[in-house]
Structures are given as C-alpha cells and as structure tokens.
Short mmCIF file of C-alpha atoms in Angstrom, two decimals:
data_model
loop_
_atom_site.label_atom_id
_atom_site.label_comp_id
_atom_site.label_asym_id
_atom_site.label_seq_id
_atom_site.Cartn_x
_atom_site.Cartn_y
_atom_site.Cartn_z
CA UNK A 1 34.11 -9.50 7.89
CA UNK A 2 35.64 -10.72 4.65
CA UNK A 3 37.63 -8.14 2.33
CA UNK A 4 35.12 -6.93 -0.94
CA UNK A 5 36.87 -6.06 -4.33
CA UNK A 6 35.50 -2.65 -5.35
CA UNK A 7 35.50 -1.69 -8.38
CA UNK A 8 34.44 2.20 -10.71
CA UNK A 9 34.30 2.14 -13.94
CA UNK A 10 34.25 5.12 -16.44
CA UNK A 11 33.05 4.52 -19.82
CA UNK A 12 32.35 7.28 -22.18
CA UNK A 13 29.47 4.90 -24.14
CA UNK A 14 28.70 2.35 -21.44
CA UNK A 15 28.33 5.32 -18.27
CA UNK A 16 29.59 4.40 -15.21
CA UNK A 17 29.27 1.22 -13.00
CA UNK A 18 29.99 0.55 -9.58
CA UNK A 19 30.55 -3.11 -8.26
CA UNK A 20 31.18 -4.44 -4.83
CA UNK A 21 31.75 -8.20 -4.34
CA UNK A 22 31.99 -9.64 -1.05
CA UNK A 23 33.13 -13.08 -2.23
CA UNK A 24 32.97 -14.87 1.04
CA UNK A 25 29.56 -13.78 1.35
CA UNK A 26 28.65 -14.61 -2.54
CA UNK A 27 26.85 -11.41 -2.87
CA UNK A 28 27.35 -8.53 -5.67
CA UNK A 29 26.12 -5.40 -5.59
CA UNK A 30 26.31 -3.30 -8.50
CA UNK A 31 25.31 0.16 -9.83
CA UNK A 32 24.96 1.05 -13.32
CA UNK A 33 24.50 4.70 -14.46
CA UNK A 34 24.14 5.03 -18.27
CA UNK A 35 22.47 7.07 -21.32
CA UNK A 36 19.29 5.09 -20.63
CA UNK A 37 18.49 4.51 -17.00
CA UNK A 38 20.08 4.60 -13.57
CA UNK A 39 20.09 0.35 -12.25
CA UNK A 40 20.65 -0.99 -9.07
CA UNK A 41 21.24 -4.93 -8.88
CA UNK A 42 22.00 -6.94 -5.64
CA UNK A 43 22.57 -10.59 -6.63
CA UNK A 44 23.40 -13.42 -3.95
CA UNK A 45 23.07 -16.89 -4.21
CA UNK A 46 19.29 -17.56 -3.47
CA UNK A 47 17.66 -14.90 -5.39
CA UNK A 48 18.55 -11.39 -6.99
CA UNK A 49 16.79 -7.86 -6.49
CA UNK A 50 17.07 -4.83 -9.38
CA UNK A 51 15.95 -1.52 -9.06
CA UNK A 52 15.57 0.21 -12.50
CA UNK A 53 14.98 3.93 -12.83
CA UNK A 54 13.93 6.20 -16.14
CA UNK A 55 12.86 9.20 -16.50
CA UNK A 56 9.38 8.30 -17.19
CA UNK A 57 9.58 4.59 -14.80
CA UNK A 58 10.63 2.63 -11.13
CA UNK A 59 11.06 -0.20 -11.83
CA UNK A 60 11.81 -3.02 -8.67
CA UNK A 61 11.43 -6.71 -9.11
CA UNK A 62 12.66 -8.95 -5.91
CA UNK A 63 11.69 -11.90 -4.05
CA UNK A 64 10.07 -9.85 -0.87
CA UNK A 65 9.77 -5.84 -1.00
CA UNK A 66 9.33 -4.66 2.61
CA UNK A 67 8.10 -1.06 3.41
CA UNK A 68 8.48 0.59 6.78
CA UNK A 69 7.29 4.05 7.49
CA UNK A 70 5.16 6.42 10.35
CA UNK A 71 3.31 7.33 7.32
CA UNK A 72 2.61 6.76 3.61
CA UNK A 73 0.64 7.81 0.98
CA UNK A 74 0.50 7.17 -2.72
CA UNK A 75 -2.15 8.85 -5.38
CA UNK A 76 -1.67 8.36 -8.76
CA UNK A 77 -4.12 10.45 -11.54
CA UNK A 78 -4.82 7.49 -13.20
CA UNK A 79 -5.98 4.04 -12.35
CA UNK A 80 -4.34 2.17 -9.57
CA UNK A 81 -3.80 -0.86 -9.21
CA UNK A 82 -2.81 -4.05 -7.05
CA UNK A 83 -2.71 -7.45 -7.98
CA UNK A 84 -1.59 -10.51 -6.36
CA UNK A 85 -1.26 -14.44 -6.94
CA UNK A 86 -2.56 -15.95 -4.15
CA UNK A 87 -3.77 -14.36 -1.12
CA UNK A 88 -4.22 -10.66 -0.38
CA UNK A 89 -4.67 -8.89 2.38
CA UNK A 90 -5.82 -5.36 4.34
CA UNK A 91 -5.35 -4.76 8.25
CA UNK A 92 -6.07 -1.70 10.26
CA UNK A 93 -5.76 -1.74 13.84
CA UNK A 94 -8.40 1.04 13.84
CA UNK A 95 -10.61 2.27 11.79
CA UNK A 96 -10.72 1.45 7.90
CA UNK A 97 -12.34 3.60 5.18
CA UNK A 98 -12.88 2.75 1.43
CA UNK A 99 -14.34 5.25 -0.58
CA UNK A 100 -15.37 6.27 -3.83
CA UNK A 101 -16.72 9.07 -5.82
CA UNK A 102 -18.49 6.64 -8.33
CA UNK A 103 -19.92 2.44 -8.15
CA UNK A 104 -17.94 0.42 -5.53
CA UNK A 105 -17.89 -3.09 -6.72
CA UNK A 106 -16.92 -6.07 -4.47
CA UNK A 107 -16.78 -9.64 -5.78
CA UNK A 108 -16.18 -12.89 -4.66
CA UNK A 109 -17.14 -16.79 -4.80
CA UNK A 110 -17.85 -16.32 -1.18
CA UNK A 111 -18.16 -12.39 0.55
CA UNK A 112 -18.92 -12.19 3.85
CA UNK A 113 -19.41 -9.21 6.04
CA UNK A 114 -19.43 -8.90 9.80
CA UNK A 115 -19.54 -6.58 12.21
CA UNK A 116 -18.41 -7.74 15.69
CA UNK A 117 -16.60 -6.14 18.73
CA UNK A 118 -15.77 -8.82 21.46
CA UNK A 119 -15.90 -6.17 23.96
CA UNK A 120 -18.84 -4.42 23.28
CA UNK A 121 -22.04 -6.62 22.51
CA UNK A 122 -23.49 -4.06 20.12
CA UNK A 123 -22.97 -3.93 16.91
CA UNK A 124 -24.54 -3.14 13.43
CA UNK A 125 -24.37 -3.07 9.70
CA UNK A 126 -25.80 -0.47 8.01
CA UNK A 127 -27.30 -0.37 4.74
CA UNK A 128 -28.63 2.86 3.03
CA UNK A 129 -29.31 3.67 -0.70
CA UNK A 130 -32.05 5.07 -2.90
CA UNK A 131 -32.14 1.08 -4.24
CA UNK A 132 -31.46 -1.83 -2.48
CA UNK A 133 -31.88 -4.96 -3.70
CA UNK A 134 -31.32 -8.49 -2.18
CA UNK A 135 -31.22 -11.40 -5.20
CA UNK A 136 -30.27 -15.38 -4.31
CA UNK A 137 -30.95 -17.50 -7.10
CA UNK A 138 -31.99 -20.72 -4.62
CA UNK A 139 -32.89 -18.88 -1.65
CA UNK A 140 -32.82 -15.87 0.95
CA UNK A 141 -32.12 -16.46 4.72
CA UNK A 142 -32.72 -13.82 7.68
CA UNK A 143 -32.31 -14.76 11.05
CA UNK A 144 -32.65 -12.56 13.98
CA UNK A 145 -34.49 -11.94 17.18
CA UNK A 146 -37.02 -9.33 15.30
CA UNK A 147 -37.42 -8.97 11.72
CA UNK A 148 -38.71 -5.67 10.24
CA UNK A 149 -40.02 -5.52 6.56
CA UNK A 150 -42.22 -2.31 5.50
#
C-alpha cells in the first residue's frame, strides 16, 4: 500500500476541498464543497469520473457507471429519457411489461417480434385493438399451418 498525501482546505470564498493522492497509484481523489455545488472528482491515468451536485441537478459523467441493487425504481413527472450511441439493450429473466396510458410507438429499420419458449412448444402473439391495420409497400407474407381471415 503506498503512503497518500491528504490534504483539507478551508477557504472562506473558495469552500472547502478535500484531496487524497495516492501517487504510486497515480490516482486523485478530490472533494470540493463550495457556494455553488458540492463536486466529487476521481482522476487516474486512463480516464476521470466527476460527480456534480446542485440544488436543482446530479450531475455524473464517467467512462462506465455501474448500478447494483435488490431493487430500483426511478419516476420522474416529466419526460424520461434514455439515449445511447450504439447499441441498447433490455433483459428480464422473467416477465417484462411496457406500458402506457397513451400511443406506444416502436420504430426500427428492421422490428421483429417473437414469441418462443424452447421448453414449451406453445406459444402466441396476440393482437387486439378497435383498428388494426397491416401495410407493406411491396408485399405481405403469412405463413402458417391454418390461416383465418373473416
């Protein structure tokens, strides 16, 4: 374990920072309390994570945020939303429910849904509304051991 300078500093205009280097290890953490905002900063030599916290904002940028829990839950009032650059992803290992109280809109260059369970050989896809309409501008397949159209 190498030896880390510590250092507090007190600073009637600046607030109050807290700094921890642990040169052998080339990583500083530091903690910066002020007027404005409460900041946490970890900085090694690879890449460099900040926490930033207002009253009215969390702020954390980092190279990979990781969250671990028996359960979470987040609701906002207003919109929500998740973006990311390349691929995204959602995995239940049971059931999975999307719902909404107005238009659900899914979109894709290619959408595909399936419904399979390896160990059961029954399964189904449901599709109820008041309206349903099928549209392919070059042409509509359906395959299947009986086809029903009333």
């Amino acid at each position: 374990m190498s030896t880390l300078l510590c250092r507090i500093e007190l600073n009637k205009i600046g607030g109050i920072t807290i700094t921890v280097d642990n040169k052998d290890g080339k990583i500083t953490h530091t903690v910066v309390l002020n007027s404005d905002a409460i900041t946490t900063t970890s900085k090694g030599d690879s890449a460099t994570s900040t926490i930033t916290q207002t009253p009215e904002k969390i702020t954390m940028d980092c190279k990979t945020f990781e969250l671990t829990a028996d359960d979470i839950s987040c609701k906002s009032s207003k919109t929500t939303s998740f973006t990311s650059g390349t691929d995204f992803s959602i995995k239940s290992d049971s059931n999975f429910k999307a719902e909404a109280a107005d238009a659900v809109n899914v979109k894709g260059t290619d959408v595909a849904i399936k419904a399979t369970d390896m160990s059961v050989k029954a399964t189904s896809i449901v599709m109820e509304g008041t309206e349903i309409k099928l549209s392919g501008s070059a042409q509509i397949s359906a395959t299947a051991a009986i086809i029903k159209l009333q």
